[in-house]
Structure formats: structure tokens, C-alpha cells
Amino acid sequence: MHVARLACSADFDGWRPAARTALALSIPPEALSFVVGDEAPGLFAEPLPEAPADAAQPTVPKAFPDFAKKLVCHADADRFVFAYRLLWRLQTEKRLLEIASDPDVLRATAMEKAVRRDSHKMKAFVRFREVEDGEGGKHYVAWFEPFHHVVELTAPFFARRFAGMVWTILTPERSVHWDGAELAFLPGATKDMRPQDDDMEALWLTYYASIFNPARLKVKAMQAEMPKKYWANMPETALIKPLVAGAEAAARRMIATAPTLPSLSHERRMERERMAETSTGPDHAADMAGERPTTIAAARAAAKSCKACPLWEPATQTVFGQGPDDAPVIFVGEQPGDQEDIAGEPLVGPAGKVFDQALAAAGIDRRQGYVTNAVKHFKFVPRGKRRIHAKPNAGEVKACRWWLDLERELIKPKLIVALGATAAQAVLGRSVTIRDARSRLIDLDEATKLLVTIHPSYILRLPDEAVRARESEAFNADMAMVLDFLPELKLAA
């Protein structure tokens, strides 16, 4: 019997080379064992010898290493040998993992699923408490009791999620500490080492009680997803029993005090009225500015006090167009983003970088063009500390079209490039689809043409790299059309 020694209970990095060595030496699974840490090997066990220098590497399906990594995190005492048995069989049974009825595959699948579930529970039910670190800094400590050996597997999630914190997760067998730069794995801890309540706990309990919805209470489903084993380590579970007990009465109160909802026709009429209020057009803008501006500089100054639609109030500032007053082309985006709202300039955020790259690929000098947006204020939905982009509605686009028409009138461009459907709608005064209008020159009047393309932010939202590369190439081709039509935009050599 040969034995391989591993550093910890989920030592995949130690199991992998040991399994390869055993395979190279043709050691069958029944003749191999693993010990963890200081465990004593069997009486007749021999240390695993070195593999031959010319030993061939084992071949396995692409998914097997990640699969095996989860198997060795299971609580089964035989997990390391079992994972090796799968590796052994895969050398002659290449499609083994595809045979769902095979007893070893059935067992492995159940083990892998149990480990994934336990890792998910750790992510969901760890509760940090703030403690003093002795140097005036903040240190967050949590206690958790996993079923399986998932600390190493799950710790990188917390490092990504709480990268700016110094934290420690204590478990009975293995603990992990993050100092803000790297993970360190430590020996297990005992329950009496877990931290007590902190100052934020009362606030958290108030929040938890306020979001509890008695009308949607399903006790069995709740306990299936959040087993009672974890309740002792979660402060909110102290509220579950009284909240459940009072759920029926609370649900009756909700029904008794439910507001009467307006009819659908009333909602539609109110929406039309709101759109009419935000679409006050030239008269409102002229009143606001005092008189119709005759230069781009005057228009930019007048737009600072624009209140033609409600978007001015939450936004940081009006983001007016930038570029030469006699530019041959106007690039029209949808609206400012978060970074544009702060900087006061259009297309300078992530989408702006994609735009700049496309211009550079086409050989266009951005400084020769005028860049603006269909809507001049940032429309967003707050989410924590972030401001999430929200698409402007037709009324807001119509209200801001007065400024876009003024820019077009004063600059007199030969070409307008609409970046996205909202920009095309603002230029044309009607809805169009990118698919139908893209990549062709459309006559706006005798002196001006329109080119419709995608907004560069669309490329950033594509999850598939191949699709993103294809759309980037098509966007670059549209910018090349701009240069073909206006060669004066070419970058100086």
C-alpha cells in the first residue's frame, strides 16, 4: 500500500500531483491511500515514490479538474481515493463522465452537488461582525460551520466581494483571513472565539423586520433553503419566530389597508399629460434662455439653466455638446452617463473609450467633429452608492430635441451620425430600428445626411467575446464610412 500525504482536508493542489505520480507508476486505486496533516499512515504503508522522468501525462475531459476539485472538498473520508479511482478509470473509459447510470458517476455527481450547495450556503449565511483590531482599525470576523471542506473553495468569493475589508472567517476545522491583499488559511477555531453583537446589528435587525412580507411567507420553503443549523450564527433568525407567529395578522392588516389602484386608462391618460408637460418645446426653452441663442457658446450657457423636463433636478449638470462651431459632422449619443454627468462632457466614460477607439481605427480626428447627446441630463436609478443608467422616455427626448435642433442649425453639419436608436429618434422625430436604418446615408435635407449606427455602450454590454469582436468590427466600419464621406476629418500624419 502506497500513501500520499496532503497538507489539509481539501488539498486539491497536493492531491493532483500525487494522483499523477500514482497513475504514472500504475498504482491501482485499491493500493493507494491519502493522509492529511499529521495523521499516521497505516502500519504497512509505503511513501509514494517519485514518478519516472519520462512518465506520460494523464488525459482527462476538460471539465474533470474542476469536478475533482469539488470532490476532494466533500466530507467523505474516502474522497481522495475515490477521486483517484475516477481518474484511473478515465484513462481507459474516456466518456465515463457521460454515463449517468454508472455507480461511480452517480456518487461523484451527488458529492459535487453537495459541495456546491454547501459553498452556496457559506456565501449566503456568513455574517460578519465588527471587532477592534487593537490599532484603531476595523476588523470583521464571522463564525460558520460548513458540512463539507469548502473554506478554500469559497474564500476567493469573499476576497472579491469584500476586497476593501480586513476580515476573518472562523470555522471548526479551517479558518481564513484576508488582509486586503492576500488570503491566509489558518487552523480551525472554537465557538467561544466567535464575536458578539456589534453596533450595526440593531440597524440590520430593524431593516430585516421592515422587509419581511407576511403575505409571501412559506415556512417549509424557508427552512429548506436556510436550514436551522445556520440559525445560531445569524442575528436575524432571532426575529423569525415572532415574525412567523404574527404573519397571519399582519397579512390581514395589509389587505385591509391596501390602496385602491387607479384604472389602466387613468394611468395612460396621466402618462400622456406628463409627456405633454415635458414636451413644452421652443417656447419654454426660449423663455428660459431669454432669447434664442445665436452661437454655440450662447446655447451652451443657456442650457445650463434648462428645466424643460424633470431630469435637470437629480442630475449634476447639463452636459452640452463639445467641438468646433463649424464641424462637418455631429455625433449624437443617447444621454450622458455617470462619468459624463460629473465631467460635464459627452462620451468620456467607458462607452466614450470604445467610441474613441473606433474613430482611431478609422483614422478620424475626434477634435474635428462635434459630439453631443439627444438628452442633455443624466437619467438614472440610484442603487446603493451607484447610479444606474435609465433609458430616457419619448417625452424627455422630445423636450430636449429643441437643443439638438439648435445645435444642428448653428453648426450646419454635412453629416449627422446617430449613435443608437434614441439618437436616431431625436434626429428624425420618429422611431426607427437600427437594423433597418444602419450603415447607409439618409438624406435629411439638401445639405445634410444622416448615418445611423449602434451606440458604443451596446458593445460593452455584450457578454460573448466573439459577438463583441464582430460588433466592434461593424462599428469601426461605420466610422470608416464617415471618413469616406468627410475626408477632412482624417487625422494629421
Short mmCIF file of C-alpha atoms in Angstrom, two decimals:
data_model
loop_
_atom_site.label_atom_id
_atom_site.label_comp_id
_atom_site.label_asym_id
_atom_site.label_seq_id
_atom_site.Cartn_x
_atom_site.Cartn_y
_atom_site.Cartn_z
CA MET A 1 0.00 0.00 0.00
CA HIS A 2 1.37 3.39 -1.00
CA VAL A 3 0.45 6.56 0.88
CA ALA A 4 0.49 10.23 -0.13
CA ARG A 5 0.46 12.98 2.47
CA LEU A 6 -1.69 16.08 1.97
CA ALA A 7 -1.49 19.44 3.75
CA CYS A 8 -5.19 19.93 4.60
CA SER A 9 -8.62 18.36 4.28
CA ALA A 10 -9.29 19.95 0.87
CA ASP A 11 -5.76 19.91 -0.54
CA PHE A 12 -6.52 19.62 -4.24
CA ASP A 13 -3.13 21.14 -5.12
CA GLY A 14 -1.46 18.31 -3.20
CA TRP A 15 -3.80 15.56 -4.44
CA ARG A 16 -3.32 16.42 -8.12
CA PRO A 17 0.48 15.76 -8.40
CA ALA A 18 0.19 12.73 -6.11
CA ALA A 19 -2.56 11.26 -8.31
CA ARG A 20 -0.49 11.89 -11.45
CA THR A 21 2.53 10.18 -9.86
CA ALA A 22 0.46 7.16 -8.80
CA LEU A 23 -1.01 6.94 -12.29
CA ALA A 24 2.46 7.10 -13.87
CA LEU A 25 3.54 4.23 -11.58
CA SER A 26 0.40 2.24 -12.49
CA ILE A 27 -0.70 2.06 -8.85
CA PRO A 28 -4.36 0.93 -8.77
CA PRO A 29 -6.85 2.79 -6.51
CA GLU A 30 -7.06 -0.08 -4.03
CA ALA A 31 -3.28 0.14 -3.47
CA LEU A 32 -3.23 3.89 -2.70
CA SER A 33 -4.22 5.88 0.37
CA PHE A 34 -4.01 9.51 1.48
CA VAL A 35 -3.36 11.02 4.91
CA VAL A 36 -3.97 14.63 5.91
CA GLY A 37 -1.63 16.73 8.03
CA ASP A 38 -0.10 14.77 10.93
CA GLU A 39 -2.32 11.70 10.53
CA ALA A 40 -0.43 8.44 10.96
CA PRO A 41 -0.39 6.19 7.88
CA GLY A 42 -1.21 2.51 8.03
CA LEU A 43 1.27 0.07 9.53
CA PHE A 44 2.40 -1.33 6.17
CA ALA A 45 2.08 1.87 4.13
CA GLU A 46 4.99 2.99 1.98
CA PRO A 47 5.58 6.59 0.88
CA LEU A 48 4.65 7.28 -2.72
CA PRO A 49 7.90 7.20 -4.78
CA GLU A 50 8.88 9.73 -7.39
CA ALA A 51 7.33 9.37 -10.85
CA PRO A 52 9.62 8.41 -13.77
CA ALA A 53 11.06 11.43 -15.56
CA ASP A 54 9.60 10.30 -18.88
CA ALA A 55 6.13 9.50 -17.48
CA ALA A 56 3.26 10.44 -19.77
CA GLN A 57 0.69 12.94 -18.54
CA PRO A 58 -2.82 11.59 -17.92
CA THR A 59 -5.60 12.64 -20.27
CA VAL A 60 -8.97 13.72 -18.87
CA PRO A 61 -12.03 15.64 -20.09
CA LYS A 62 -11.71 19.41 -19.82
CA ALA A 63 -14.30 19.57 -17.02
CA PHE A 64 -12.66 16.94 -14.81
CA PRO A 65 -10.10 19.09 -12.88
CA ASP A 66 -12.81 21.46 -11.62
CA PHE A 67 -15.06 18.46 -10.91
CA ALA A 68 -12.31 16.72 -8.92
CA LYS A 69 -11.55 19.94 -7.02
CA LYS A 70 -15.09 19.85 -5.62
CA LEU A 71 -14.96 16.10 -4.92
CA VAL A 72 -11.94 16.47 -2.61
CA CYS A 73 -13.86 19.13 -0.65
CA HIS A 74 -16.54 16.59 0.33
CA ALA A 75 -16.73 15.28 3.90
CA ASP A 76 -16.49 11.65 2.74
CA ALA A 77 -13.41 10.07 4.33
CA ASP A 78 -12.74 8.14 1.09
CA ARG A 79 -12.95 11.24 -1.16
CA PHE A 80 -9.28 11.38 -2.24
CA VAL A 81 -9.10 7.71 -3.22
CA PHE A 82 -12.50 7.94 -4.90
CA ALA A 83 -11.38 10.93 -7.00
CA TYR A 84 -8.29 8.94 -7.95
CA ARG A 85 -10.46 5.97 -8.94
CA LEU A 86 -12.35 8.21 -11.39
CA LEU A 87 -9.03 9.44 -12.80
CA TRP A 88 -7.83 5.82 -13.11
CA ARG A 89 -10.96 4.75 -14.97
CA LEU A 90 -10.87 7.78 -17.29
CA GLN A 91 -7.61 6.59 -18.79
CA THR A 92 -9.43 3.65 -20.44
CA GLU A 93 -13.05 4.90 -20.32
CA LYS A 94 -12.77 8.28 -22.00
CA ARG A 95 -16.52 9.02 -21.92
CA LEU A 96 -17.06 7.77 -18.36
CA LEU A 97 -18.47 11.05 -17.01
CA GLU A 98 -21.18 10.97 -19.68
CA ILE A 99 -22.59 7.66 -18.36
CA ALA A 100 -25.12 8.95 -15.86
CA SER A 101 -26.12 5.47 -14.71
CA ASP A 102 -22.58 4.42 -13.71
CA PRO A 103 -22.44 3.96 -9.89
CA ASP A 104 -19.20 5.95 -9.55
CA VAL A 105 -20.56 8.78 -11.71
CA LEU A 106 -23.82 8.81 -9.71
CA ARG A 107 -21.87 9.04 -6.47
CA ALA A 108 -19.49 11.69 -7.80
CA THR A 109 -22.35 13.81 -9.13
CA ALA A 110 -24.13 13.71 -5.75
CA MET A 111 -20.90 14.63 -3.94
CA GLU A 112 -20.15 17.52 -6.30
CA LYS A 113 -23.70 18.85 -5.92
CA ALA A 114 -23.48 18.66 -2.11
CA VAL A 115 -20.21 20.61 -2.11
CA ARG A 116 -21.62 23.30 -4.43
CA ARG A 117 -24.67 23.64 -2.20
CA ASP A 118 -22.54 23.93 0.94
CA SER A 119 -20.37 26.57 -0.74
CA HIS A 120 -23.53 28.47 -1.69
CA LYS A 121 -24.76 28.29 1.92
CA MET A 122 -21.47 29.73 3.13
CA LYS A 123 -21.81 32.67 0.75
CA ALA A 124 -25.40 33.25 1.87
CA PHE A 125 -25.19 32.73 5.63
CA VAL A 126 -21.84 34.14 6.75
CA ARG A 127 -22.47 37.20 8.96
CA PHE A 128 -19.52 39.46 9.75
CA ARG A 129 -19.32 41.42 12.98
CA GLU A 130 -17.02 44.37 13.55
CA VAL A 131 -14.35 44.00 16.24
CA GLU A 132 -11.50 46.21 17.40
CA ASP A 133 -8.11 45.22 16.00
CA GLY A 134 -6.12 46.95 18.72
CA GLU A 135 -4.70 49.58 16.35
CA GLY A 136 -7.82 51.65 15.76
CA GLY A 137 -8.68 49.85 12.56
CA LYS A 138 -11.75 47.84 11.61
CA HIS A 139 -11.64 44.06 11.51
CA TYR A 140 -14.65 41.95 10.58
CA VAL A 141 -14.98 38.42 11.95
CA ALA A 142 -17.56 35.71 11.22
CA TRP A 143 -18.23 32.19 12.52
CA PHE A 144 -19.53 29.48 10.18
CA GLU A 145 -19.99 25.71 10.40
CA PRO A 146 -19.91 24.08 6.95
CA PHE A 147 -20.90 20.45 6.32
CA HIS A 148 -18.01 19.92 3.92
CA HIS A 149 -14.44 21.23 3.50
CA VAL A 150 -15.44 24.30 1.45
CA VAL A 151 -13.37 27.06 3.07
CA GLU A 152 -10.57 27.03 0.45
CA LEU A 153 -13.12 26.67 -2.35
CA THR A 154 -15.29 29.60 -1.23
CA ALA A 155 -12.76 32.02 0.25
CA PRO A 156 -11.90 33.67 -3.13
CA PHE A 157 -15.55 34.78 -3.41
CA PHE A 158 -15.28 36.75 -0.16
CA ALA A 159 -11.92 38.20 -1.24
CA ARG A 160 -13.58 39.57 -4.38
CA ARG A 161 -16.79 40.63 -2.64
CA PHE A 162 -15.15 42.33 0.35
CA ALA A 163 -11.81 43.30 -1.15
CA GLY A 164 -11.63 46.57 0.81
CA MET A 165 -12.22 45.00 4.23
CA VAL A 166 -9.94 43.15 6.62
CA TRP A 167 -11.88 40.05 7.59
CA THR A 168 -11.60 36.58 9.09
CA ILE A 169 -13.98 33.63 8.78
CA LEU A 170 -13.65 31.10 11.60
CA THR A 171 -14.81 27.50 11.14
CA PRO A 172 -14.25 24.43 13.35
CA GLU A 173 -11.66 22.84 11.06
CA ARG A 174 -10.18 25.61 8.92
CA SER A 175 -10.18 29.42 9.09
CA VAL A 176 -9.33 32.04 6.51
CA HIS A 177 -8.04 35.61 6.86
CA TRP A 178 -7.97 38.41 4.27
CA ASP A 179 -5.67 41.36 4.97
CA GLY A 180 -6.76 43.36 1.94
CA ALA A 181 -4.07 41.86 -0.30
CA GLU A 182 -3.94 38.07 0.05
CA LEU A 183 -5.70 35.12 1.65
CA ALA A 184 -4.14 33.18 4.53
CA PHE A 185 -5.54 29.86 5.75
CA LEU A 186 -5.33 29.18 9.47
CA PRO A 187 -6.16 26.36 11.88
CA GLY A 188 -9.76 25.80 12.97
CA ALA A 189 -11.41 27.73 15.78
CA THR A 190 -13.91 27.05 18.56
CA LYS A 191 -17.37 28.51 19.04
CA ASP A 192 -16.31 30.61 22.03
CA MET A 193 -13.95 32.54 19.70
CA ARG A 194 -16.82 33.90 17.58
CA PRO A 195 -17.52 37.64 18.01
CA GLN A 196 -20.50 39.04 19.87
CA ASP A 197 -23.00 41.68 18.71
CA ASP A 198 -21.70 44.86 17.12
CA ASP A 199 -23.15 48.36 16.74
CA MET A 200 -24.64 47.64 13.31
CA GLU A 201 -26.67 44.63 14.44
CA ALA A 202 -29.64 46.59 15.77
CA LEU A 203 -29.86 48.51 12.49
CA TRP A 204 -29.70 45.27 10.49
CA LEU A 205 -32.48 43.71 12.59
CA THR A 206 -34.67 46.77 12.06
CA TYR A 207 -34.11 46.53 8.31
CA TYR A 208 -34.79 42.78 8.24
CA ALA A 209 -38.07 43.19 10.13
CA SER A 210 -39.17 46.03 7.84
CA ILE A 211 -38.71 43.99 4.64
CA PHE A 212 -40.45 40.88 5.97
CA ASN A 213 -43.52 40.20 3.79
CA PRO A 214 -46.10 38.10 5.68
CA ALA A 215 -48.21 37.62 2.56
CA ARG A 216 -45.41 35.62 0.89
CA LEU A 217 -44.39 33.53 3.91
CA LYS A 218 -43.66 29.84 3.20
CA VAL A 219 -42.12 28.32 6.31
CA LYS A 220 -41.17 24.94 4.80
CA ALA A 221 -39.53 26.54 1.78
CA MET A 222 -37.66 28.95 4.05
CA GLN A 223 -36.31 26.14 6.24
CA ALA A 224 -35.36 24.07 3.19
CA GLU A 225 -33.26 26.94 1.84
CA MET A 226 -31.99 28.10 5.26
CA PRO A 227 -31.57 25.00 7.49
CA LYS A 228 -31.82 25.57 11.23
CA LYS A 229 -28.17 24.53 11.61
CA TYR A 230 -27.16 28.02 10.46
CA TRP A 231 -29.63 29.98 12.59
CA ALA A 232 -27.40 30.27 15.66
CA ASN A 233 -24.85 32.31 13.68
CA MET A 234 -27.32 34.70 12.02
CA PRO A 235 -28.69 37.60 14.12
CA GLU A 236 -31.90 37.96 12.09
CA THR A 237 -33.05 34.43 12.95
CA ALA A 238 -33.98 35.66 16.44
CA LEU A 239 -36.80 37.58 14.73
CA ILE A 240 -38.12 34.68 12.66
CA LYS A 241 -40.31 33.05 15.33
CA PRO A 242 -42.21 36.25 16.35
CA LEU A 243 -42.48 37.37 12.71
CA VAL A 244 -43.91 33.99 11.67
CA ALA A 245 -46.29 34.00 14.64
CA GLY A 246 -47.64 37.42 13.68
CA ALA A 247 -47.64 36.82 9.92
CA GLU A 248 -51.33 35.98 9.58
CA ALA A 249 -52.47 39.10 11.46
CA ALA A 250 -50.00 41.26 9.54
CA ALA A 251 -51.27 39.88 6.22
CA ARG A 252 -54.86 40.71 7.21
CA ARG A 253 -53.80 44.28 8.06
CA MET A 254 -52.09 44.61 4.65
CA ILE A 255 -55.25 43.50 2.86
CA ALA A 256 -57.44 45.84 4.92
CA THR A 257 -55.24 48.86 4.26
CA ALA A 258 -54.34 48.14 0.62
CA PRO A 259 -54.68 51.27 -1.53
CA THR A 260 -57.19 51.41 -4.37
CA LEU A 261 -55.27 51.30 -7.65
CA PRO A 262 -56.26 53.65 -10.48
CA SER A 263 -57.61 52.18 -13.67
CA LEU A 264 -55.31 51.44 -16.60
CA SER A 265 -56.98 54.11 -18.73
CA HIS A 266 -56.35 56.69 -15.99
CA GLU A 267 -52.68 55.71 -15.84
CA ARG A 268 -52.35 56.09 -19.61
CA ARG A 269 -54.03 59.50 -19.57
CA MET A 270 -51.73 60.70 -16.77
CA GLU A 271 -48.69 59.47 -18.71
CA ARG A 272 -49.80 61.41 -21.79
CA GLU A 273 -50.26 64.54 -19.65
CA ARG A 274 -46.81 64.12 -18.10
CA MET A 275 -45.27 63.74 -21.55
CA ALA A 276 -47.12 66.85 -22.72
CA GLU A 277 -45.76 68.79 -19.73
CA THR A 278 -42.19 67.71 -20.50
CA SER A 279 -42.59 68.45 -24.24
CA THR A 280 -43.00 72.20 -23.98
CA GLY A 281 -40.70 72.75 -26.99
CA PRO A 282 -39.18 76.01 -28.25
CA ASP A 283 -41.40 78.44 -26.38
CA HIS A 284 -40.42 77.08 -22.97
CA ALA A 285 -36.74 76.90 -23.84
CA ALA A 286 -36.82 80.41 -25.33
CA ASP A 287 -38.47 81.79 -22.20
CA MET A 288 -35.86 80.08 -20.08
CA ALA A 289 -32.96 81.41 -22.10
CA GLY A 290 -34.41 84.88 -22.60
CA GLU A 291 -33.95 84.74 -26.38
CA ARG A 292 -32.91 82.20 -28.98
CA PRO A 293 -29.11 81.78 -28.82
CA THR A 294 -27.21 82.65 -31.99
CA THR A 295 -23.92 80.88 -31.20
CA ILE A 296 -22.98 77.51 -29.75
CA ALA A 297 -21.30 79.24 -26.80
CA ALA A 298 -24.51 81.14 -26.04
CA ALA A 299 -26.58 77.95 -26.41
CA ARG A 300 -24.26 76.10 -24.04
CA ALA A 301 -24.60 78.88 -21.46
CA ALA A 302 -28.40 78.97 -21.81
CA ALA A 303 -28.72 75.18 -21.48
CA LYS A 304 -27.14 75.30 -18.03
CA SER A 305 -30.46 76.51 -16.62
CA CYS A 306 -32.69 74.23 -18.72
CA LYS A 307 -35.69 72.85 -16.82
CA ALA A 308 -37.76 71.69 -19.78
CA CYS A 309 -38.09 68.19 -18.28
CA PRO A 310 -37.70 66.79 -14.73
CA LEU A 311 -34.25 65.29 -15.42
CA TRP A 312 -32.46 68.53 -14.52
CA GLU A 313 -33.15 68.15 -10.80
CA PRO A 314 -31.25 64.92 -9.87
CA ALA A 315 -28.50 65.45 -12.48
CA THR A 316 -25.22 67.13 -11.55
CA GLN A 317 -25.26 69.48 -14.54
CA THR A 318 -26.30 69.96 -18.15
CA VAL A 319 -23.92 68.11 -20.46
CA PHE A 320 -23.93 70.12 -23.69
CA GLY A 321 -22.16 69.28 -26.94
CA GLN A 322 -18.41 69.75 -27.41
CA GLY A 323 -16.48 70.50 -30.59
CA PRO A 324 -15.91 73.15 -33.28
CA ASP A 325 -18.76 75.52 -34.11
CA ASP A 326 -18.34 74.71 -37.81
CA ALA A 327 -17.72 70.95 -37.52
CA PRO A 328 -18.62 68.99 -40.67
CA VAL A 329 -20.12 66.18 -38.56
CA ILE A 330 -22.24 65.93 -35.41
CA PHE A 331 -22.06 62.67 -33.46
CA VAL A 332 -25.26 62.27 -31.40
CA GLY A 333 -25.37 59.84 -28.46
CA GLU A 334 -28.31 58.98 -26.22
CA GLN A 335 -27.63 60.81 -22.94
CA PRO A 336 -24.74 61.46 -20.54
CA GLY A 337 -23.59 58.60 -18.33
CA ASP A 338 -22.35 58.76 -14.75
CA GLN A 339 -18.84 59.95 -15.66
CA GLU A 340 -20.13 62.42 -18.28
CA ASP A 341 -22.54 63.88 -15.72
CA ILE A 342 -19.64 64.55 -13.36
CA ALA A 343 -17.18 65.76 -16.02
CA GLY A 344 -19.74 67.87 -17.95
CA GLU A 345 -18.51 66.48 -21.30
CA PRO A 346 -20.16 63.95 -23.64
CA LEU A 347 -18.79 60.46 -24.30
CA VAL A 348 -15.83 60.44 -21.92
CA GLY A 349 -16.77 57.32 -19.92
CA PRO A 350 -16.37 53.62 -20.84
CA ALA A 351 -18.59 54.00 -23.94
CA GLY A 352 -16.56 57.05 -24.90
CA LYS A 353 -13.39 54.96 -24.87
CA VAL A 354 -15.00 52.48 -27.30
CA PHE A 355 -16.05 55.45 -29.45
CA ASP A 356 -12.52 56.89 -29.42
CA GLN A 357 -11.02 53.51 -30.37
CA ALA A 358 -13.39 53.21 -33.34
CA LEU A 359 -12.51 56.73 -34.50
CA ALA A 360 -8.81 55.98 -34.18
CA ALA A 361 -9.22 52.71 -36.11
CA ALA A 362 -10.94 54.63 -38.90
CA GLY A 363 -8.31 57.39 -38.84
CA ILE A 364 -10.72 60.14 -37.69
CA ASP A 365 -9.64 63.12 -35.61
CA ARG A 366 -12.31 63.47 -32.91
CA ARG A 367 -11.32 67.11 -32.41
CA GLN A 368 -12.68 67.90 -35.87
CA GLY A 369 -16.17 66.63 -35.01
CA TYR A 370 -18.91 67.89 -32.70
CA VAL A 371 -20.10 65.38 -30.07
CA THR A 372 -23.42 65.76 -28.26
CA ASN A 373 -26.38 63.79 -26.89
CA ALA A 374 -30.09 63.60 -27.65
CA VAL A 375 -30.80 64.24 -23.95
CA LYS A 376 -28.54 66.64 -22.07
CA HIS A 377 -29.14 65.44 -18.49
CA PHE A 378 -28.23 62.09 -16.93
CA LYS A 379 -31.28 59.91 -16.20
CA PHE A 380 -30.51 57.26 -13.60
CA VAL A 381 -31.85 54.99 -10.87
CA PRO A 382 -29.89 55.08 -7.57
CA ARG A 383 -28.70 51.67 -6.37
CA GLY A 384 -26.69 51.96 -3.18
CA LYS A 385 -23.78 54.28 -3.94
CA ARG A 386 -24.09 53.69 -7.69
CA ARG A 387 -26.22 55.48 -10.27
CA ILE A 388 -27.59 53.06 -12.85
CA HIS A 389 -28.39 54.37 -16.34
CA ALA A 390 -32.12 54.57 -17.19
CA LYS A 391 -33.38 54.97 -20.75
CA PRO A 392 -34.99 58.40 -21.41
CA ASN A 393 -38.65 58.27 -22.41
CA ALA A 394 -40.22 59.83 -25.53
CA GLY A 395 -41.30 62.97 -23.65
CA GLU A 396 -37.79 63.64 -22.36
CA VAL A 397 -36.29 63.08 -25.82
CA LYS A 398 -38.87 65.44 -27.35
CA ALA A 399 -38.26 68.12 -24.71
CA CYS A 400 -34.52 68.08 -25.39
CA ARG A 401 -34.85 67.93 -29.15
CA TRP A 402 -35.10 71.74 -29.23
CA TRP A 403 -31.45 71.94 -28.15
CA LEU A 404 -30.36 69.31 -30.66
CA ASP A 405 -32.15 71.17 -33.48
CA LEU A 406 -30.45 74.39 -32.33
CA GLU A 407 -27.01 72.71 -32.43
CA ARG A 408 -27.74 71.43 -35.92
CA GLU A 409 -28.97 74.87 -37.06
CA LEU A 410 -25.92 76.73 -35.73
CA ILE A 411 -23.25 74.21 -36.82
CA LYS A 412 -24.77 73.30 -40.21
CA PRO A 413 -23.04 69.91 -40.50
CA LYS A 414 -22.76 67.91 -43.69
CA LEU A 415 -23.35 64.68 -41.76
CA ILE A 416 -25.08 63.65 -38.53
CA VAL A 417 -24.14 60.29 -37.03
CA ALA A 418 -26.86 58.90 -34.73
CA LEU A 419 -25.30 56.57 -32.14
CA GLY A 420 -28.21 54.32 -31.22
CA ALA A 421 -31.99 54.25 -31.66
CA THR A 422 -32.69 57.09 -29.19
CA ALA A 423 -30.33 59.40 -31.07
CA ALA A 424 -31.92 58.44 -34.40
CA GLN A 425 -35.38 59.12 -32.96
CA ALA A 426 -34.26 62.54 -31.74
CA VAL A 427 -32.82 63.48 -35.15
CA LEU A 428 -35.70 62.15 -37.26
CA GLY A 429 -38.58 62.88 -34.88
CA ARG A 430 -39.81 59.29 -35.21
CA SER A 431 -38.80 55.83 -34.08
CA VAL A 432 -36.53 53.72 -36.27
CA THR A 433 -34.78 50.39 -35.79
CA ILE A 434 -31.01 50.13 -36.03
CA ARG A 435 -31.36 47.02 -38.21
CA ASP A 436 -33.38 48.84 -40.88
CA ALA A 437 -31.50 52.14 -40.90
CA ARG A 438 -27.90 51.20 -40.13
CA SER A 439 -24.85 51.85 -42.32
CA ARG A 440 -26.47 53.84 -45.11
CA LEU A 441 -26.59 57.57 -45.81
CA ILE A 442 -30.08 59.05 -45.38
CA ASP A 443 -30.98 62.48 -46.78
CA LEU A 444 -32.17 64.85 -44.05
CA ASP A 445 -32.21 67.92 -46.29
CA GLU A 446 -30.29 69.22 -49.29
CA ALA A 447 -27.17 69.91 -47.25
CA THR A 448 -27.19 67.23 -44.53
CA LYS A 449 -27.17 63.45 -44.46
CA LEU A 450 -27.75 61.02 -41.58
CA LEU A 451 -25.83 57.85 -40.75
CA VAL A 452 -27.40 55.55 -38.14
CA THR A 453 -25.25 53.07 -36.17
CA ILE A 454 -25.16 51.46 -32.74
CA HIS A 455 -24.28 53.25 -29.51
CA PRO A 456 -20.80 52.14 -28.32
CA SER A 457 -22.26 51.14 -24.94
CA TYR A 458 -24.03 48.28 -26.75
CA ILE A 459 -20.65 46.67 -27.40
CA LEU A 460 -19.75 46.88 -23.72
CA ARG A 461 -22.93 45.05 -22.74
CA LEU A 462 -22.28 42.02 -24.97
CA PRO A 463 -21.20 39.02 -22.84
CA ASP A 464 -19.85 36.89 -25.71
CA GLU A 465 -16.34 37.84 -26.84
CA ALA A 466 -16.86 36.64 -30.40
CA VAL A 467 -20.06 38.67 -30.79
CA ARG A 468 -18.36 41.67 -29.18
CA ALA A 469 -15.46 41.44 -31.65
CA ARG A 470 -17.89 41.17 -34.59
CA GLU A 471 -19.92 44.20 -33.44
CA SER A 472 -16.74 46.20 -32.82
CA GLU A 473 -15.61 45.48 -36.37
CA ALA A 474 -19.00 46.57 -37.77
CA PHE A 475 -18.91 49.77 -35.67
CA ASN A 476 -15.39 50.52 -36.92
CA ALA A 477 -16.66 50.03 -40.49
CA ASP A 478 -19.43 52.60 -39.87
CA MET A 479 -16.81 55.09 -38.67
CA ALA A 480 -14.80 54.36 -41.82
CA MET A 481 -17.92 55.36 -43.82
CA VAL A 482 -17.83 58.69 -42.00
CA LEU A 483 -14.25 59.30 -43.14
CA ASP A 484 -15.08 58.25 -46.70
CA PHE A 485 -17.85 60.85 -46.78
CA LEU A 486 -15.82 63.53 -44.94
CA PRO A 487 -12.11 63.04 -45.73
CA GLU A 488 -11.34 66.37 -43.99
CA LEU A 489 -11.78 64.52 -40.66
CA LYS A 490 -8.63 62.45 -41.27
CA LEU A 491 -6.03 62.52 -38.52
CA ALA A 492 -2.96 64.53 -39.40
CA ALA A 493 0.07 62.33 -40.12
#
